[in-house]
């Protein structure tokens, strides 16, 4: 009972940051048709931003996270304007550009952080007991991650469903050409999608900074997980990304608890291959693109 | 027609000159440079075979892992089964091709980004398997003390291929064979069919071409040679381990091929050679290597999207345009 409750809470926490990453990646693919390989490193930049603002310069934690969102969002806007836009007609070109960004961000982080692991102290030390079961606890910092994911993804969902801007963005994701014919400026919405997607990655990195050890390579694990999730969910589908994030996080956490951490990711990759073989366009994916 | 044949003659003459230089080179350069050259030759096989897969229109992210499959297979055959290295290396290549054949069933159900990510997932799962099982793959440390090839020749005695000069020629021979094979395949009916599949897959299918079979063939042949390259690497440095075949290395291969260009077989060779020279020049700045690669990649994509192979043609075109501008100016 204790272990089940604990594993469930851990899985909820894992779904939160996975969903933050995967939804951003799916949004970028949906609107721009680009797989952003640098997404994991945007997460890493977010974590470094919080380390620098909060742990080094003593800003309040949530202000530092807001700073991380701004910084990473700005990087996203720059990437779209300077790198992705000239490649608009070449689906592989955008991907290659993002590989270039991946390399560059990594070296900049080594330079900036001098390659050492950075420790970021948690905002509220300690844990809370969950469901009244004494052995099952969750650290406050992990609750912050869950809260941030619910808040940010809820806001995004409301934005996409309730505002005209959000409608237009979803129209771009559904069919770029048809959206352009309706007078939607595609370039502006590509900027919006890239900015939002990058900001989500920055937010994930920011709130995760006190939990993970911040180093230049933390993005790698994130990007592998995020790839698995968006493939299983169907690339470009936001609902699919959230659903797949929850499924995958539960699967991964359960396997880690009962079998072992090393095998969990391998099984995840195999699971993804199986999904692709059965449905070559993902669980909720529709038409083939690219 | 005459021009064509003189062009071919010029090309084969240039090829012969390059081979001649490559044969003399190991006797004039130092041991360190020679080692760099051996790695370059192995990487040329990797890049050229990678381009052969891209002929199908699909971009794999599992190629470097397939190289590892060849390296591991050959090392295991030679080390654990005591097979002769001369047998183990081609068997390593064949094992890689066999695995590629099995992987083709799930992977070629996918296209575009799905294939890209699917091939990455398959490769990463294989790489994690090496990492996970200490027996027989040696776990995270990999396999060490892989035997180097030896040859007993009557009248000459024992030739030890542990000597880099001799290993260099072995590698060079494999490189030349692989380039010839890929070149001939591309010019053959198979290569033409692959081009058709790349540009018009539904049309190709509608005239009765079995797309899956051709893609699988290209994938298996490319995997055979990259497996051979992995075996060459393993028996040279006598170690194989999982980090040698990680995604980061795969991305470097992608950079070589993109920067060189994929239009002709010369593209990836130019790409890997130029970037290896850049690597050597900047050896003191090892930790900045990704930064330099990233910058080169972005600049190439932005200003030379077809790669370095088209740089001469572009420069000639630019020269012509400049001359035309000058003549129109003097004319007016």
mmCIF file with all atom_site columns, C-alpha atoms in Angstrom, chain A residues 29 33-35 37 82-83 86-87 90-93 95-97 99-104 106-108 111 224 227 231 234-235 262-263 265-266 269-270 272-273 276-278 280-282 288-290, chain B residues 59 61 103 105-107 109-114 116-122 124-126 128-129 132-133 247-248 251-252 254-255 258 287-295 297-299 301-302 305:
data_model
loop_
_atom_site.group_PDB
_atom_site.id
_atom_site.type_symbol
_atom_site.label_atom_id
_atom_site.label_alt_id
_atom_site.label_comp_id
_atom_site.label_asym_id
_atom_site.label_entity_id
_atom_site.label_seq_id
_atom_site.pdbx_PDB_ins_code
_atom_site.Cartn_x
_atom_site.Cartn_y
_atom_site.Cartn_z
_atom_site.occupancy
_atom_site.B_iso_or_equiv
_atom_site.pdbx_formal_charge
_atom_site.auth_seq_id
_atom_site.auth_comp_id
_atom_site.auth_asym_id
_atom_site.auth_atom_id
_atom_site.pdbx_PDB_model_num
ATOM 1  C CA . UNK A 1 29  ? 6.167  20.551 -34.436 1.00 0.00 ? 29  UNK A CA 1
ATOM 2  C CA . UNK A 1 33  ? 6.791  21.151 -38.745 1.00 0.00 ? 33  UNK A CA 1
ATOM 3  C CA . UNK A 1 34  ? 10.165 21.078 -37.015 1.00 0.00 ? 34  UNK A CA 1
ATOM 4  C CA . UNK A 1 35  ? 11.454 18.564 -34.493 1.00 0.00 ? 35  UNK A CA 1
ATOM 5  C CA . UNK A 1 37  ? 16.473 18.741 -31.113 1.00 0.00 ? 37  UNK A CA 1
ATOM 6  C CA . UNK A 1 82  ? 17.191 33.652 -37.380 1.00 0.00 ? 82  UNK A CA 1
ATOM 7  C CA . UNK A 1 83  ? 17.385 29.902 -38.047 1.00 0.00 ? 83  UNK A CA 1
ATOM 8  C CA . UNK A 1 86  ? 14.881 30.754 -43.668 1.00 0.00 ? 86  UNK A CA 1
ATOM 9  C CA . UNK A 1 87  ? 14.342 26.968 -43.663 1.00 0.00 ? 87  UNK A CA 1
ATOM 10 C CA . UNK A 1 90  ? 12.798 22.422 -45.961 1.00 0.00 ? 90  UNK A CA 1
ATOM 11 C CA . UNK A 1 91  ? 11.503 20.170 -43.167 1.00 0.00 ? 91  UNK A CA 1
ATOM 12 C CA . UNK A 1 92  ? 14.907 18.575 -42.588 1.00 0.00 ? 92  UNK A CA 1
ATOM 13 C CA . UNK A 1 93  ? 16.605 21.996 -42.560 1.00 0.00 ? 93  UNK A CA 1
ATOM 14 C CA . UNK A 1 95  ? 15.866 19.910 -37.607 1.00 0.00 ? 95  UNK A CA 1
ATOM 15 C CA . UNK A 1 96  ? 19.506 20.340 -38.649 1.00 0.00 ? 96  UNK A CA 1
ATOM 16 C CA . UNK A 1 97  ? 19.478 23.949 -37.483 1.00 0.00 ? 97  UNK A CA 1
ATOM 17 C CA . UNK A 1 99  ? 21.048 20.234 -33.901 1.00 0.00 ? 99  UNK A CA 1
ATOM 18 C CA . UNK A 1 100 ? 23.420 23.169 -34.434 1.00 0.00 ? 100 UNK A CA 1
ATOM 19 C CA . UNK A 1 101 ? 21.751 25.047 -31.571 1.00 0.00 ? 101 UNK A CA 1
ATOM 20 C CA . UNK A 1 102 ? 22.014 21.933 -29.383 1.00 0.00 ? 102 UNK A CA 1
ATOM 21 C CA . UNK A 1 103 ? 25.798 21.853 -29.881 1.00 0.00 ? 103 UNK A CA 1
ATOM 22 C CA . UNK A 1 104 ? 26.221 25.570 -29.292 1.00 0.00 ? 104 UNK A CA 1
ATOM 23 C CA . UNK A 1 106 ? 25.967 22.854 -24.622 1.00 0.00 ? 106 UNK A CA 1
ATOM 24 C CA . UNK A 1 107 ? 29.362 24.475 -25.067 1.00 0.00 ? 107 UNK A CA 1
ATOM 25 C CA . UNK A 1 108 ? 28.036 27.805 -23.797 1.00 0.00 ? 108 UNK A CA 1
ATOM 26 C CA . UNK A 1 111 ? 31.783 27.787 -20.532 1.00 0.00 ? 111 UNK A CA 1
ATOM 27 C CA . UNK A 1 224 ? 15.035 11.206 -25.100 1.00 0.00 ? 224 UNK A CA 1
ATOM 28 C CA . UNK A 1 227 ? 10.835 12.164 -27.991 1.00 0.00 ? 227 UNK A CA 1
ATOM 29 C CA . UNK A 1 231 ? 5.975  9.831  -30.742 1.00 0.00 ? 231 UNK A CA 1
ATOM 30 C CA . UNK A 1 234 ? 1.365  11.351 -32.151 1.00 0.00 ? 234 UNK A CA 1
ATOM 31 C CA . UNK A 1 235 ? 3.729  14.183 -33.116 1.00 0.00 ? 235 UNK A CA 1
ATOM 32 C CA . UNK A 1 262 ? 18.379 1.046  -16.237 1.00 0.00 ? 262 UNK A CA 1
ATOM 33 C CA . UNK A 1 263 ? 15.903 -1.262 -17.889 1.00 0.00 ? 263 UNK A CA 1
ATOM 34 C CA . UNK A 1 265 ? 14.195 3.576  -20.340 1.00 0.00 ? 265 UNK A CA 1
ATOM 35 C CA . UNK A 1 266 ? 15.142 0.655  -22.593 1.00 0.00 ? 266 UNK A CA 1
ATOM 36 C CA . UNK A 1 269 ? 12.112 2.807  -26.145 1.00 0.00 ? 269 UNK A CA 1
ATOM 37 C CA . UNK A 1 270 ? 10.854 -0.664 -27.060 1.00 0.00 ? 270 UNK A CA 1
ATOM 38 C CA . UNK A 1 272 ? 7.620  3.343  -28.394 1.00 0.00 ? 272 UNK A CA 1
ATOM 39 C CA . UNK A 1 273 ? 8.784  1.101  -31.249 1.00 0.00 ? 273 UNK A CA 1
ATOM 40 C CA . UNK A 1 276 ? 5.012  2.898  -33.967 1.00 0.00 ? 276 UNK A CA 1
ATOM 41 C CA . UNK A 1 277 ? 4.754  -0.537 -35.540 1.00 0.00 ? 277 UNK A CA 1
ATOM 42 C CA . UNK A 1 278 ? 1.096  -0.910 -34.643 1.00 0.00 ? 278 UNK A CA 1
ATOM 43 C CA . UNK A 1 280 ? 2.993  4.302  -37.469 1.00 0.00 ? 280 UNK A CA 1
ATOM 44 C CA . UNK A 1 281 ? 1.665  7.783  -36.666 1.00 0.00 ? 281 UNK A CA 1
ATOM 45 C CA . UNK A 1 282 ? 1.310  7.494  -32.891 1.00 0.00 ? 282 UNK A CA 1
ATOM 46 C CA . UNK A 1 288 ? 1.314  11.639 -41.820 1.00 0.00 ? 288 UNK A CA 1
ATOM 47 C CA . UNK A 1 289 ? 3.539  14.663 -42.095 1.00 0.00 ? 289 UNK A CA 1
ATOM 48 C CA . UNK A 1 290 ? 7.066  15.322 -43.202 1.00 0.00 ? 290 UNK A CA 1
ATOM 49 C CA . UNK B 2 59  ? 17.451 9.837  -42.453 1.00 0.00 ? 59  UNK B CA 1
ATOM 50 C CA . UNK B 2 61  ? 19.733 8.156  -36.362 1.00 0.00 ? 61  UNK B CA 1
ATOM 51 C CA . UNK B 2 103 ? 15.016 -3.812 -37.934 1.00 0.00 ? 103 UNK B CA 1
ATOM 52 C CA . UNK B 2 105 ? 10.457 -4.701 -40.683 1.00 0.00 ? 105 UNK B CA 1
ATOM 53 C CA . UNK B 2 106 ? 9.347  -2.213 -38.028 1.00 0.00 ? 106 UNK B CA 1
ATOM 54 C CA . UNK B 2 107 ? 11.381 0.807  -39.207 1.00 0.00 ? 107 UNK B CA 1
ATOM 55 C CA . UNK B 2 109 ? 6.696  1.069  -41.799 1.00 0.00 ? 109 UNK B CA 1
ATOM 56 C CA . UNK B 2 110 ? 7.575  4.622  -40.794 1.00 0.00 ? 110 UNK B CA 1
ATOM 57 C CA . UNK B 2 111 ? 8.493  7.638  -42.872 1.00 0.00 ? 111 UNK B CA 1
ATOM 58 C CA . UNK B 2 112 ? 10.060 11.023 -42.323 1.00 0.00 ? 112 UNK B CA 1
ATOM 59 C CA . UNK B 2 113 ? 10.303 12.112 -38.705 1.00 0.00 ? 113 UNK B CA 1
ATOM 60 C CA . UNK B 2 114 ? 8.803  8.865  -37.488 1.00 0.00 ? 114 UNK B CA 1
ATOM 61 C CA . UNK B 2 116 ? 14.169 9.302  -37.782 1.00 0.00 ? 116 UNK B CA 1
ATOM 62 C CA . UNK B 2 117 ? 12.969 8.894  -34.222 1.00 0.00 ? 117 UNK B CA 1
ATOM 63 C CA . UNK B 2 118 ? 12.167 5.196  -34.689 1.00 0.00 ? 118 UNK B CA 1
ATOM 64 C CA . UNK B 2 119 ? 15.713 4.479  -35.851 1.00 0.00 ? 119 UNK B CA 1
ATOM 65 C CA . UNK B 2 120 ? 17.021 6.462  -32.897 1.00 0.00 ? 120 UNK B CA 1
ATOM 66 C CA . UNK B 2 121 ? 14.879 4.434  -30.489 1.00 0.00 ? 121 UNK B CA 1
ATOM 67 C CA . UNK B 2 122 ? 15.987 1.123  -31.975 1.00 0.00 ? 122 UNK B CA 1
ATOM 68 C CA . UNK B 2 124 ? 19.406 3.504  -28.314 1.00 0.00 ? 124 UNK B CA 1
ATOM 69 C CA . UNK B 2 125 ? 17.705 0.306  -27.138 1.00 0.00 ? 125 UNK B CA 1
ATOM 70 C CA . UNK B 2 126 ? 20.584 -1.735 -28.607 1.00 0.00 ? 126 UNK B CA 1
ATOM 71 C CA . UNK B 2 128 ? 21.471 0.307  -23.671 1.00 0.00 ? 128 UNK B CA 1
ATOM 72 C CA . UNK B 2 129 ? 21.519 -3.473 -23.971 1.00 0.00 ? 129 UNK B CA 1
ATOM 73 C CA . UNK B 2 132 ? 23.102 -3.331 -19.241 1.00 0.00 ? 132 UNK B CA 1
ATOM 74 C CA . UNK B 2 133 ? 24.540 -6.812 -19.760 1.00 0.00 ? 133 UNK B CA 1
ATOM 75 C CA . UNK B 2 247 ? 23.773 9.990  -30.096 1.00 0.00 ? 247 UNK B CA 1
ATOM 76 C CA . UNK B 2 248 ? 26.404 12.736 -29.843 1.00 0.00 ? 248 UNK B CA 1
ATOM 77 C CA . UNK B 2 251 ? 25.038 13.872 -34.675 1.00 0.00 ? 251 UNK B CA 1
ATOM 78 C CA . UNK B 2 252 ? 28.671 14.425 -35.692 1.00 0.00 ? 252 UNK B CA 1
ATOM 79 C CA . UNK B 2 254 ? 25.051 13.944 -39.549 1.00 0.00 ? 254 UNK B CA 1
ATOM 80 C CA . UNK B 2 255 ? 27.126 17.134 -39.556 1.00 0.00 ? 255 UNK B CA 1
ATOM 81 C CA . UNK B 2 258 ? 25.222 17.651 -44.319 1.00 0.00 ? 258 UNK B CA 1
ATOM 82 C CA . UNK B 2 287 ? 35.845 21.303 -25.349 1.00 0.00 ? 287 UNK B CA 1
ATOM 83 C CA . UNK B 2 288 ? 34.690 23.838 -27.935 1.00 0.00 ? 288 UNK B CA 1
ATOM 84 C CA . UNK B 2 289 ? 34.388 21.185 -30.650 1.00 0.00 ? 289 UNK B CA 1
ATOM 85 C CA . UNK B 2 290 ? 30.550 21.053 -30.507 1.00 0.00 ? 290 UNK B CA 1
ATOM 86 C CA . UNK B 2 291 ? 30.407 24.862 -30.716 1.00 0.00 ? 291 UNK B CA 1
ATOM 87 C CA . UNK B 2 292 ? 32.520 24.865 -33.862 1.00 0.00 ? 292 UNK B CA 1
ATOM 88 C CA . UNK B 2 293 ? 30.518 22.001 -35.356 1.00 0.00 ? 293 UNK B CA 1
ATOM 89 C CA . UNK B 2 294 ? 27.256 23.773 -34.509 1.00 0.00 ? 294 UNK B CA 1
ATOM 90 C CA . UNK B 2 295 ? 28.405 27.035 -36.065 1.00 0.00 ? 295 UNK B CA 1
ATOM 91 C CA . UNK B 2 297 ? 26.454 23.352 -39.487 1.00 0.00 ? 297 UNK B CA 1
ATOM 92 C CA . UNK B 2 298 ? 24.242 26.425 -39.175 1.00 0.00 ? 298 UNK B CA 1
ATOM 93 C CA . UNK B 2 299 ? 26.351 28.486 -41.582 1.00 0.00 ? 299 UNK B CA 1
ATOM 94 C CA . UNK B 2 301 ? 22.616 25.203 -43.918 1.00 0.00 ? 301 UNK B CA 1
ATOM 95 C CA . UNK B 2 302 ? 22.090 28.939 -44.246 1.00 0.00 ? 302 UNK B CA 1
ATOM 96 C CA . UNK B 2 305 ? 22.391 24.195 -48.232 1.00 0.00 ? 305 UNK B CA 1
#
